[in-house]
mmCIF file of C-alpha atoms and ligand atoms in Angstrom:
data_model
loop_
_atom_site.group_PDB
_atom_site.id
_atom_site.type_symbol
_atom_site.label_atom_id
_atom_site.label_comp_id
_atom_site.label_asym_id
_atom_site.label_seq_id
_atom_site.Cartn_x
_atom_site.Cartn_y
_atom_site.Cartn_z
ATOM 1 C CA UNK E 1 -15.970 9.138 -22.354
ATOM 2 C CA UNK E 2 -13.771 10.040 -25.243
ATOM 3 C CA UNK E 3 -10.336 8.050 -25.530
ATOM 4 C CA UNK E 4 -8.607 10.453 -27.758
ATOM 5 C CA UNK E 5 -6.178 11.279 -25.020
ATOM 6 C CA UNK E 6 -5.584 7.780 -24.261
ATOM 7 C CA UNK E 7 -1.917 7.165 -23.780
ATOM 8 C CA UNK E 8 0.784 4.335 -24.624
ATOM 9 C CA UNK E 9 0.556 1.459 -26.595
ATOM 10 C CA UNK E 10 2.665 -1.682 -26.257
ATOM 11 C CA UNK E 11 4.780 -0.087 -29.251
ATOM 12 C CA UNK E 12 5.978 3.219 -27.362
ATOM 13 C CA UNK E 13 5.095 6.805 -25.740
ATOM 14 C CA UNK E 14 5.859 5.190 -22.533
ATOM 15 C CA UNK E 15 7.696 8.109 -21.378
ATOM 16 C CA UNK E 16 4.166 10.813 -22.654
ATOM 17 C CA UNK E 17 2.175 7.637 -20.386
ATOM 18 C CA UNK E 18 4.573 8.300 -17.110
ATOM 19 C CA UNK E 19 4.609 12.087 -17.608
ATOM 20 C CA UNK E 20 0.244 11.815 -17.866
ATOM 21 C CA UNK E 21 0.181 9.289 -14.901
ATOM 22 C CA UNK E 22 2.112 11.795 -12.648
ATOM 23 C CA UNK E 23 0.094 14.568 -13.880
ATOM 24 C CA UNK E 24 -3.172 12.774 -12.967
ATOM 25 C CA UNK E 25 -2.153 11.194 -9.764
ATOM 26 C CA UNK E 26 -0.933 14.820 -9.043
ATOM 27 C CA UNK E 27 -4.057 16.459 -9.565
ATOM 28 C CA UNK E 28 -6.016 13.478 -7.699
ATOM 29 C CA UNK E 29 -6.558 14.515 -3.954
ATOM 30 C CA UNK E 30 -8.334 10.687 -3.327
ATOM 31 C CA UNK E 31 -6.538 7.962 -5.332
ATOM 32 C CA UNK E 32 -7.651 4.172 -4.979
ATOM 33 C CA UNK E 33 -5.312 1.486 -6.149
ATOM 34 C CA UNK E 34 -6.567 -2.394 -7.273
ATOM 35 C CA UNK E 35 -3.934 -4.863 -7.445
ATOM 36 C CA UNK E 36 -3.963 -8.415 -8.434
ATOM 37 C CA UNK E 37 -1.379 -11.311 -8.364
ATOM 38 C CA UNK E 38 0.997 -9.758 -10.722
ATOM 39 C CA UNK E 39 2.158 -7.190 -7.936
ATOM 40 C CA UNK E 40 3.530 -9.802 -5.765
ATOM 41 C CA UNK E 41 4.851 -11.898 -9.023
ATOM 42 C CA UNK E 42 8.642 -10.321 -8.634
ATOM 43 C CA UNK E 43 8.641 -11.360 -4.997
ATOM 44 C CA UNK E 44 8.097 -15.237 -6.271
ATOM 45 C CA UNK E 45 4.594 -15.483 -5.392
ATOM 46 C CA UNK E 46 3.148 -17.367 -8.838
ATOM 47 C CA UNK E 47 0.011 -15.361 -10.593
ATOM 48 C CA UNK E 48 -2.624 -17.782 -11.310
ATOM 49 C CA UNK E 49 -3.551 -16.975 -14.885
ATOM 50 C CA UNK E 50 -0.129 -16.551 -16.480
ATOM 51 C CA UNK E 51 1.197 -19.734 -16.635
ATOM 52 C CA UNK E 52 -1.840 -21.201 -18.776
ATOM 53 C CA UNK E 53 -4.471 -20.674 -16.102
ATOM 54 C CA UNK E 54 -4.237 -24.069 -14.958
ATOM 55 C CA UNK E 55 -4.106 -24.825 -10.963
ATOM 56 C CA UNK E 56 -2.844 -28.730 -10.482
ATOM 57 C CA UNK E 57 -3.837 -29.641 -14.126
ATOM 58 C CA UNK E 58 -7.092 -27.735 -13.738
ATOM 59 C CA UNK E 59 -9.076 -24.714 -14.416
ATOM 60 C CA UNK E 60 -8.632 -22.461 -11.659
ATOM 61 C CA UNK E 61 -13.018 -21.853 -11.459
ATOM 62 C CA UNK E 62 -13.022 -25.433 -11.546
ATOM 63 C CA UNK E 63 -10.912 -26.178 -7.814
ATOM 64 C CA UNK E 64 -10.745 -22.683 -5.971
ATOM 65 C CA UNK E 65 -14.672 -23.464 -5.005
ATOM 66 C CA UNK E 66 -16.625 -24.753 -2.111
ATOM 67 C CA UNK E 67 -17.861 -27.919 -3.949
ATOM 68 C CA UNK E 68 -14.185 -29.071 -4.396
ATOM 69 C CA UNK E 69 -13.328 -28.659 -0.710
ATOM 70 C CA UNK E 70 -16.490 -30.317 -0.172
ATOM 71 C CA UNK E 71 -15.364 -33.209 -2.524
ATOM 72 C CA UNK E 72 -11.850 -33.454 -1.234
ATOM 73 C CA UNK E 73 -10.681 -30.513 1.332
ATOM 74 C CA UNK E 74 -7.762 -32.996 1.739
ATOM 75 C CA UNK E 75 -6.623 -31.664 -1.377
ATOM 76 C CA UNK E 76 -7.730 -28.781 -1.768
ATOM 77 C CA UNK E 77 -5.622 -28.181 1.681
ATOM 78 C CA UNK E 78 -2.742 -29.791 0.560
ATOM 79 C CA UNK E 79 -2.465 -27.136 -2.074
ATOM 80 C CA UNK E 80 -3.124 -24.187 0.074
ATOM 81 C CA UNK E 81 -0.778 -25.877 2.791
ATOM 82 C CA UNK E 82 2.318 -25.198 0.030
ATOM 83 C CA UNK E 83 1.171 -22.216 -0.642
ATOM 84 C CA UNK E 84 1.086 -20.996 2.895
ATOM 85 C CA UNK E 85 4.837 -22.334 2.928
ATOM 86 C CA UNK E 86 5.930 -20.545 0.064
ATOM 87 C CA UNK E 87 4.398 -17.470 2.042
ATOM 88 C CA UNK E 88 7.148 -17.633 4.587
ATOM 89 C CA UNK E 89 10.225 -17.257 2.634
ATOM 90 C CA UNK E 90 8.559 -14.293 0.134
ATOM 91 C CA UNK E 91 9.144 -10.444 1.130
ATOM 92 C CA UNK E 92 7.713 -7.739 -0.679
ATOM 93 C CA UNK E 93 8.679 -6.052 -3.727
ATOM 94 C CA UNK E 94 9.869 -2.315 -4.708
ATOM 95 C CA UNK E 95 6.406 -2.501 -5.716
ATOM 96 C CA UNK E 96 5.034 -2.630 -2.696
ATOM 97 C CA UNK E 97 7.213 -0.505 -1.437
ATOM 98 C CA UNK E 98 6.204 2.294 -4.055
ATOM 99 C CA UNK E 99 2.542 1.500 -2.809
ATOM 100 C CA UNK E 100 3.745 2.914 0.590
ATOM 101 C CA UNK E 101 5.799 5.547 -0.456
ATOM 102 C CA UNK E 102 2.216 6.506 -2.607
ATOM 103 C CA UNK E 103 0.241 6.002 0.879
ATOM 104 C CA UNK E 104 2.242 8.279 2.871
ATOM 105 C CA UNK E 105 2.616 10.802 0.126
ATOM 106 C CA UNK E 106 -1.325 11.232 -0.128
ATOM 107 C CA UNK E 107 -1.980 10.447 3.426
ATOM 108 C CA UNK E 108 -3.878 7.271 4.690
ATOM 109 C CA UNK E 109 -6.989 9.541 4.045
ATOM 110 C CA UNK E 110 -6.615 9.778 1.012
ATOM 111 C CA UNK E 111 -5.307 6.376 -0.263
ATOM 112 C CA UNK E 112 -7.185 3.112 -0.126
ATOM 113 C CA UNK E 113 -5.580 -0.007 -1.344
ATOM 114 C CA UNK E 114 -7.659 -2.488 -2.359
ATOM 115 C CA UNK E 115 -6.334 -5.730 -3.394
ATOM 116 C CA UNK E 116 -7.069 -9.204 -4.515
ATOM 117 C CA UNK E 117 -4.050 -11.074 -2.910
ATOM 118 C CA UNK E 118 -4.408 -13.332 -0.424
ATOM 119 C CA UNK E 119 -0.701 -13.531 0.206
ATOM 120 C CA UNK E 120 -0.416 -10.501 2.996
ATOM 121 C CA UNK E 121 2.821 -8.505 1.194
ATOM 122 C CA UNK E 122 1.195 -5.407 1.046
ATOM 123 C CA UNK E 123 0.544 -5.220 4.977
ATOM 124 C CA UNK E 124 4.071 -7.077 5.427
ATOM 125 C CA UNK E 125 5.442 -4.018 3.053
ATOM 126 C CA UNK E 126 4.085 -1.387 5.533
ATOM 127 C CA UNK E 127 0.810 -0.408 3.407
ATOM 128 C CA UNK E 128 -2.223 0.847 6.014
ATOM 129 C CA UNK E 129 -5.011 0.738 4.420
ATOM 130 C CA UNK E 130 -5.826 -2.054 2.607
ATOM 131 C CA UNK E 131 -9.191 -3.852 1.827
ATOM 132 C CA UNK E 132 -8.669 -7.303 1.548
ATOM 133 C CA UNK E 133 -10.911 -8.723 -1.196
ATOM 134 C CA UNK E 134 -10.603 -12.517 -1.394
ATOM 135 C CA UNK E 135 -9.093 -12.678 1.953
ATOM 136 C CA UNK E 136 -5.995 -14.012 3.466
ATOM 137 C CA UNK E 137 -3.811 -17.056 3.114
ATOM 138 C CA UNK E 138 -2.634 -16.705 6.570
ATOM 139 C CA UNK E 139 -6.095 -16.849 8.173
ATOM 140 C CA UNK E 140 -8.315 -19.720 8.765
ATOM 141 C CA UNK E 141 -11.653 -20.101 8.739
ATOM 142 C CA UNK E 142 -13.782 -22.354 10.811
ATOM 143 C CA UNK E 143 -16.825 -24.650 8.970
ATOM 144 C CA UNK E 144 -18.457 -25.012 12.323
ATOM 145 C CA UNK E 145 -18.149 -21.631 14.444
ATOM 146 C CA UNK E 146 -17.505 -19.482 12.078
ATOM 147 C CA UNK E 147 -13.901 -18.605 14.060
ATOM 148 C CA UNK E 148 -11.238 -16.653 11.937
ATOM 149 C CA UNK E 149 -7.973 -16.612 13.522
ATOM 150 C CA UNK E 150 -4.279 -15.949 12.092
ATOM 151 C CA UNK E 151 -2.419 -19.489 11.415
ATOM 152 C CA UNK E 152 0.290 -17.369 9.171
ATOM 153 C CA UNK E 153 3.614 -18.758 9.871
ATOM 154 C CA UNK E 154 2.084 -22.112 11.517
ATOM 155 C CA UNK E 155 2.171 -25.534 9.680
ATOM 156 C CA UNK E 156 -1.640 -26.969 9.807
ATOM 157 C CA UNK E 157 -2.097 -30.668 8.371
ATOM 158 C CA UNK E 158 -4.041 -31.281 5.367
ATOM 159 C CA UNK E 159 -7.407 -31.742 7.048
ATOM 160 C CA UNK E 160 -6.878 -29.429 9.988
ATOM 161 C CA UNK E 161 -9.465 -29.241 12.531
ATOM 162 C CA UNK E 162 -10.935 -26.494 15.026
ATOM 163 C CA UNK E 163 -8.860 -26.189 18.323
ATOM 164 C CA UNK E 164 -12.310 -24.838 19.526
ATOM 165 C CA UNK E 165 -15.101 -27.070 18.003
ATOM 166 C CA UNK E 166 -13.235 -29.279 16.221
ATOM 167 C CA UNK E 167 -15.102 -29.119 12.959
ATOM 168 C CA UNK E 168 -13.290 -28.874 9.947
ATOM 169 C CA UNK E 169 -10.808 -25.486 9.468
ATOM 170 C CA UNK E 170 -10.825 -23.754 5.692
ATOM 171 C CA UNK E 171 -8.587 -21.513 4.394
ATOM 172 C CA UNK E 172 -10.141 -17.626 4.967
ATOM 173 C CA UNK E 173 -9.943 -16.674 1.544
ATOM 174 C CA UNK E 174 -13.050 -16.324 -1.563
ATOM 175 C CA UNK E 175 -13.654 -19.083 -3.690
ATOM 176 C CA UNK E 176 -15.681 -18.846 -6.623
ATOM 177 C CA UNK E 177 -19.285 -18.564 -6.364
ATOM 178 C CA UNK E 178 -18.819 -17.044 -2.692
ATOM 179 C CA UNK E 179 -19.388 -13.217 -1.459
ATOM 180 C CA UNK E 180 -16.778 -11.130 -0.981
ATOM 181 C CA UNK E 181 -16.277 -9.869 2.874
ATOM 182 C CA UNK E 182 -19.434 -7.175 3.563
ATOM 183 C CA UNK E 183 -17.289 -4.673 4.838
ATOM 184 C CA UNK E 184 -14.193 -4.775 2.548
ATOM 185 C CA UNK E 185 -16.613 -4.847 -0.833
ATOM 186 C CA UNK E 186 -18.316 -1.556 0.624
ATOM 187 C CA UNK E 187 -15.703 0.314 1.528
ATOM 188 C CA UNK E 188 -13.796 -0.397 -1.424
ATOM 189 C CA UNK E 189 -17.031 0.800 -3.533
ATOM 190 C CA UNK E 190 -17.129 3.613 -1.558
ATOM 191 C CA UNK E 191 -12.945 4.564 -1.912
ATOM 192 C CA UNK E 192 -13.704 4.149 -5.935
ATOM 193 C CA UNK E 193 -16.964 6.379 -6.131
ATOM 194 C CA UNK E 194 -14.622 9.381 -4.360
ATOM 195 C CA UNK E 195 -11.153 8.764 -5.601
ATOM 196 C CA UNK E 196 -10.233 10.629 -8.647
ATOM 197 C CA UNK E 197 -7.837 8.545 -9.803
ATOM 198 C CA UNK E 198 -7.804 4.745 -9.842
ATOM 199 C CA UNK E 199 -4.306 2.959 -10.515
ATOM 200 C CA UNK E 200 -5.000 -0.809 -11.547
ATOM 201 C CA UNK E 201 -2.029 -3.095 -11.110
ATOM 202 C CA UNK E 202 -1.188 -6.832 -12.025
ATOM 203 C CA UNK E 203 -4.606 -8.135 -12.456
ATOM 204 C CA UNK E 204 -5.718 -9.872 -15.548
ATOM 205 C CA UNK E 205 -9.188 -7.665 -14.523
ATOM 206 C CA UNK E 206 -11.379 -10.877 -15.033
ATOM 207 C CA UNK E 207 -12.724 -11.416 -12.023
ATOM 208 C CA UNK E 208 -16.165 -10.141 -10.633
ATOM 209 C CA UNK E 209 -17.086 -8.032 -8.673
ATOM 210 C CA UNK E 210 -13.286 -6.603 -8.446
ATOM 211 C CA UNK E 211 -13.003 -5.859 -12.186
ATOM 212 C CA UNK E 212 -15.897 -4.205 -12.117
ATOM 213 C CA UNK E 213 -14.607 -1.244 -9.705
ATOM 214 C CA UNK E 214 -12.981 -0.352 -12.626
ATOM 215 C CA UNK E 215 -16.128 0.155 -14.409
ATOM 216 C CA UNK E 216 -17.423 2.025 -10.929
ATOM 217 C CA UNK E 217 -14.619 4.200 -11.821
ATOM 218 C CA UNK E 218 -15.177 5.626 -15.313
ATOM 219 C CA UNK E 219 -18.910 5.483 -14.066
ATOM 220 C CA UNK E 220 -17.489 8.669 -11.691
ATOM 221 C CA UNK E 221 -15.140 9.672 -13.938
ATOM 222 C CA UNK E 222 -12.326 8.565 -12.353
ATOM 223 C CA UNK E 223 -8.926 8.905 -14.389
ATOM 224 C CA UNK E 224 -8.056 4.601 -14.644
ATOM 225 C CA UNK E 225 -3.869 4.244 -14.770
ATOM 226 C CA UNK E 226 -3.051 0.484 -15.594
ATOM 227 C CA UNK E 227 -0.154 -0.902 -15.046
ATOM 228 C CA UNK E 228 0.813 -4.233 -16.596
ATOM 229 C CA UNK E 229 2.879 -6.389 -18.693
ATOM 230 C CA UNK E 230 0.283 -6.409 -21.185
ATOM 231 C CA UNK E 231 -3.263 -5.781 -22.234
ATOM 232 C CA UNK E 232 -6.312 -6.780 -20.426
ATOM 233 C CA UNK E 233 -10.173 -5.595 -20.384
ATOM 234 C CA UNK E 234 -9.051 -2.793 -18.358
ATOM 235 C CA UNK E 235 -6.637 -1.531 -21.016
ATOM 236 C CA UNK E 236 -9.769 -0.352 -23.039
ATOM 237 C CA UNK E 237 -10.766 1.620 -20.049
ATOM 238 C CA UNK E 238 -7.588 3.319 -18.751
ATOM 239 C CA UNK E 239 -6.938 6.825 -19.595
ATOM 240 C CA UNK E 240 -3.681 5.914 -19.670
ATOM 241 C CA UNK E 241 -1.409 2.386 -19.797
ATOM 242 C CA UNK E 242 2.415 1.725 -18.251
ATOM 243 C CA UNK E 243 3.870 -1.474 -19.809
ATOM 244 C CA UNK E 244 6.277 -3.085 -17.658
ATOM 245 C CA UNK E 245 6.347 -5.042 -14.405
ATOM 246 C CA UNK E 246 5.524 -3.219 -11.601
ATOM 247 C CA UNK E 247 8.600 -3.688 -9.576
ATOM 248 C CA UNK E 248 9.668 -1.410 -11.491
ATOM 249 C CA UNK E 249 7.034 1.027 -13.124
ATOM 250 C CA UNK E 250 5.919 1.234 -9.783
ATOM 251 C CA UNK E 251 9.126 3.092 -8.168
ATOM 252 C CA UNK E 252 9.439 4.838 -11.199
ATOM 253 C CA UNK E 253 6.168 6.505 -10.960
ATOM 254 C CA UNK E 254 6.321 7.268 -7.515
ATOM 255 C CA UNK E 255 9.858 9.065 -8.080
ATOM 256 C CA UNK E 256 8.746 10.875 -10.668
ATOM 257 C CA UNK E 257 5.959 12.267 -8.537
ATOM 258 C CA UNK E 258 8.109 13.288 -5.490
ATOM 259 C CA UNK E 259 11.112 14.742 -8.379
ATOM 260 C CA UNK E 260 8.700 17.681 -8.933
ATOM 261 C CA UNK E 261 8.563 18.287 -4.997
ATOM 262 C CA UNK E 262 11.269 20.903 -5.626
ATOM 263 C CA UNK E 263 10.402 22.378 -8.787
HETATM 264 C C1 LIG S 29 2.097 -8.508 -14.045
HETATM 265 C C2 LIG S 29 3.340 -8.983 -13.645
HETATM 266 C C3 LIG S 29 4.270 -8.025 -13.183
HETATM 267 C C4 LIG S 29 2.146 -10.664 -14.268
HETATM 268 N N1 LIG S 29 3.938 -6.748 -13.161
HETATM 269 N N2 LIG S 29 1.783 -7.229 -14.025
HETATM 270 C C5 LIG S 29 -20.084 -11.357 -13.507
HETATM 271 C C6 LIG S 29 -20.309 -10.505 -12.427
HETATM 272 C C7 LIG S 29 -20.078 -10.924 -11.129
HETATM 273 C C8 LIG S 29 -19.596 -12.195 -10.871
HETATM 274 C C9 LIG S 29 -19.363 -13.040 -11.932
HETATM 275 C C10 LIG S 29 -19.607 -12.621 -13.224
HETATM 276 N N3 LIG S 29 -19.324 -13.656 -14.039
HETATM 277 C C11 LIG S 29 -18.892 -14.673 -13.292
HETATM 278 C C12 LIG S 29 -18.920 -14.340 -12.009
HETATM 279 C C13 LIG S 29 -18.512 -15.218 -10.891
HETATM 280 C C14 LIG S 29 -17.039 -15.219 -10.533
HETATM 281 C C15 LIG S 29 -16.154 -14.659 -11.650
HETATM 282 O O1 LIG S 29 -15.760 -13.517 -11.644
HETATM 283 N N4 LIG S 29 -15.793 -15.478 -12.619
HETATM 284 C C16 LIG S 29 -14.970 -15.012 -13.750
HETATM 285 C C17 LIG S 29 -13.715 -15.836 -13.832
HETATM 286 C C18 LIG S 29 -15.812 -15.060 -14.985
HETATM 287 N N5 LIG S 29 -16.868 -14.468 -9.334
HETATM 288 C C19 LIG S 29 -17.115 -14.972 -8.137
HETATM 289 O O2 LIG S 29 -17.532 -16.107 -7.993
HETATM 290 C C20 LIG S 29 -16.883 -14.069 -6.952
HETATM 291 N N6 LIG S 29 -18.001 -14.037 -6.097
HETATM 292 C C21 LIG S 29 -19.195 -13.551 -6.488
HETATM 293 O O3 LIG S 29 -19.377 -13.117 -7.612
HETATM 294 O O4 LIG S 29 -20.137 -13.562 -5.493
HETATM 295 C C22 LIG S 29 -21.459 -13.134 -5.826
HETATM 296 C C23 LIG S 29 -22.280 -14.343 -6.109
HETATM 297 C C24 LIG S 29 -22.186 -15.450 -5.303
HETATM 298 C C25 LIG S 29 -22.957 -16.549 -5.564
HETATM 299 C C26 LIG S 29 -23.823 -16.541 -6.655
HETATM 300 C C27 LIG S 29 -23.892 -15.432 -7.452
HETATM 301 C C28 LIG S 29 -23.125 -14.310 -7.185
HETATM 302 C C29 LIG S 29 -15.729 -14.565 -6.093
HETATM 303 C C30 LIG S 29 -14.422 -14.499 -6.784
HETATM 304 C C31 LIG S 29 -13.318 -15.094 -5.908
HETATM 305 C C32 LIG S 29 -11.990 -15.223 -6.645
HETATM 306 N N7 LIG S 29 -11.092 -16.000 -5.890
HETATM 307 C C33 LIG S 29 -9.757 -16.243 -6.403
HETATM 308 C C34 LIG S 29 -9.125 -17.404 -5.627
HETATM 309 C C35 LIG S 29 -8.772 -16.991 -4.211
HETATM 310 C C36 LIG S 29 -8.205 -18.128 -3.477
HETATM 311 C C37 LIG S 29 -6.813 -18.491 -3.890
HETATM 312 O O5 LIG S 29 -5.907 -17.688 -3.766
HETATM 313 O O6 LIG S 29 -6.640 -19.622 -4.325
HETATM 314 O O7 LIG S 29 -8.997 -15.051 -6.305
HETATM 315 S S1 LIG S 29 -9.688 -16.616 -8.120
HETATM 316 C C38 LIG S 29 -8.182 -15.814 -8.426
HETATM 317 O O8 LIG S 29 -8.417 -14.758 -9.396
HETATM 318 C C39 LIG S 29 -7.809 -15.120 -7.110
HETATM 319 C C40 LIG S 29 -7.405 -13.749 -7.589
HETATM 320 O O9 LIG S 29 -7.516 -12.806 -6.526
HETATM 321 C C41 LIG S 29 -8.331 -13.494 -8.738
HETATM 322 C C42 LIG S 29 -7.854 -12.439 -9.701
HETATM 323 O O10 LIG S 29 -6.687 -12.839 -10.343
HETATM 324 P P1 LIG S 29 -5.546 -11.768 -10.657
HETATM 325 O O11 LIG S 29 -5.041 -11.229 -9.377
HETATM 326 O O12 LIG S 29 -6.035 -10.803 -11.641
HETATM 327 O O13 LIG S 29 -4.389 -12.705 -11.234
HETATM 328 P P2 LIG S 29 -4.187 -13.278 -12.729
HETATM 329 O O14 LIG S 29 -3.216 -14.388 -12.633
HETATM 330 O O15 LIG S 29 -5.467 -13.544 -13.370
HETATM 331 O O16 LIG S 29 -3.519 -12.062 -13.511
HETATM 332 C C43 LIG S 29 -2.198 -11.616 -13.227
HETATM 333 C C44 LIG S 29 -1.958 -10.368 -14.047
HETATM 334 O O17 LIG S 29 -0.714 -9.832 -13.667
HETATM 335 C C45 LIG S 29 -1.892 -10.617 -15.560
HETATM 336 O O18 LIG S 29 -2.647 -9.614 -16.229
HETATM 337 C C46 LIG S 29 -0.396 -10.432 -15.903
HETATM 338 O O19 LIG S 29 -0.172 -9.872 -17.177
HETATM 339 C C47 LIG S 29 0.031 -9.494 -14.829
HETATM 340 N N8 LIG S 29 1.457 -9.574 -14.418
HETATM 341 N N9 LIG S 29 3.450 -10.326 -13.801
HETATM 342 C C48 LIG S 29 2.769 -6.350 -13.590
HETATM 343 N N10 LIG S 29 5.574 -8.394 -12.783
HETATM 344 ZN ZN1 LIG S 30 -14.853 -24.015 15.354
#
């Protein structure tokens, strides 16, 4: 595919990038949208590669796996237990708001959000349908039965234990070197292979198989729309880039699409 119309740089032409975003999303009947942590970053929920990619004085691949739980899920719970605190305070942002407004604009028919979070603010925001990638914070996950059920809101103890079968409880979220949920993976394959448009939001786009849904959508010829505070491997791929946090570009773009409603 030939860049030449590629559009925005960190330098300027952000306003020729917003008037080309609206202009795709408005000739994109099917839009898919991937967001990572740095949606929910203005709501106070921390990213995990931002501040030096380090989780507890480690690397992130290193601790968010089975073999550390299986070392220590004292631990590994104890960080996931102040996470699920800092869940309850957190509401979502204008950015997920926009993500909404974007939904109901298009129709849920037409709209699939697919994210990478794990902390819920999407649904919380009023988004419909969303394809949870690497799970949810609120949910655990039992080693022996296989139960999932919602714990969001409860506090568990750092080595909580099946009311059921009482074998050990995990968090229900993806940890390195585990599949993504069957369903969830497939559908969101299947919302990038139709959509026309793919908008890509607050990820650092490292990740596999989730980055590569961004490939999936060039592959289709998708139009990619990134929106981030700065570049990533996606940036080489996206017809067109909006610098910026996405409280903010986020509302902005989604204005600018409805302002042409009366025209
Ligand atoms: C803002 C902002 C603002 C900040 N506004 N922007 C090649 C192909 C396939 C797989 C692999 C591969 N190479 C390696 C793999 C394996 C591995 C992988 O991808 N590793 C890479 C790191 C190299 N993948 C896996 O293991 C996956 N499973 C798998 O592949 O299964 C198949 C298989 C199994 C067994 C054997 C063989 C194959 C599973 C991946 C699970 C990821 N899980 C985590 C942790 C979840 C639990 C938890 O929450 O603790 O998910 S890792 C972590 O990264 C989390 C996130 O969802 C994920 C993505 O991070 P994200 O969202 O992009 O956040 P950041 O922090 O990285 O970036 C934030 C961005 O926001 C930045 O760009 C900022 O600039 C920006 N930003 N403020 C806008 N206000
Ligand atoms: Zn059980």
């Amino acid at each position: 595919m030939n860049h030449s119309s590629q559009a925005n740089t960190q330098q300027g032409g952000q306003e020729e990038a917003f008037e080309l975003a609206v202009n795709l999303l408005r000739s994109s009947r099917r839009v898919a949208v991937l967001t990572g942590a740095g949606v929910s970053a203005e709501s106070g929920v921390p990213t995990f590669r931002d501040a030096g990619g380090l989780w507890e004085g480690h690397r992130v691949e290193d601790v968010a796996c089975p073999e550390a739980f299986e070392r220590n899920p004292a631990f590994v719970w104890k960080f996931y237990n102040q996470r699920r605190a800092g869940l309850k305070t957190v509401l979502p942002n204008a950015g997920h708001h926009a993500l909404v407004d974007l939904e109901q604009r298009l129709g849920t028919g037409n709209f699939t959000l697919i994210t990478q979070n794990v902390d819920g603010l999407h649904r919380a925001a009023g988004s419909v349908r969303i394809l949870e990638l690497h799970g949810n914070l609120g949910r655990t996950r039992c080693t022996g039965c296989s139960r999932v059920e919602d714990r969001s809101g409860e506090t568990l103890t750092d080595l909580p234990a099946c009311p059921h079968c009482q074998s050990p409880l995990r968090p229900d979220i993806v940890w390195f070197g585990e599949v993504l949920p069957a369903k969830a993976w497939e559908e969101a394959e299947e919302a990038v292979r139709n959509c026309r448009c793919l908008l890509v939001v607050g990820t650092s786009a490292v990740v596999y198989p989730a980055a590569g849904l961004i490939y999936l959508a060039r592959a289709v010829n998708a139009a990619v729309i990134e929106i981030n505070r700065e570049n990533t491997p996606a940036s080489s791929l996206a017809r067109v880039s909006l610098f910026g946090p996405s409280g903010q570009i986020l509302p902005q773009l989604v204005t600018r699409l409805g302002a042409g409603d009366d025209a």
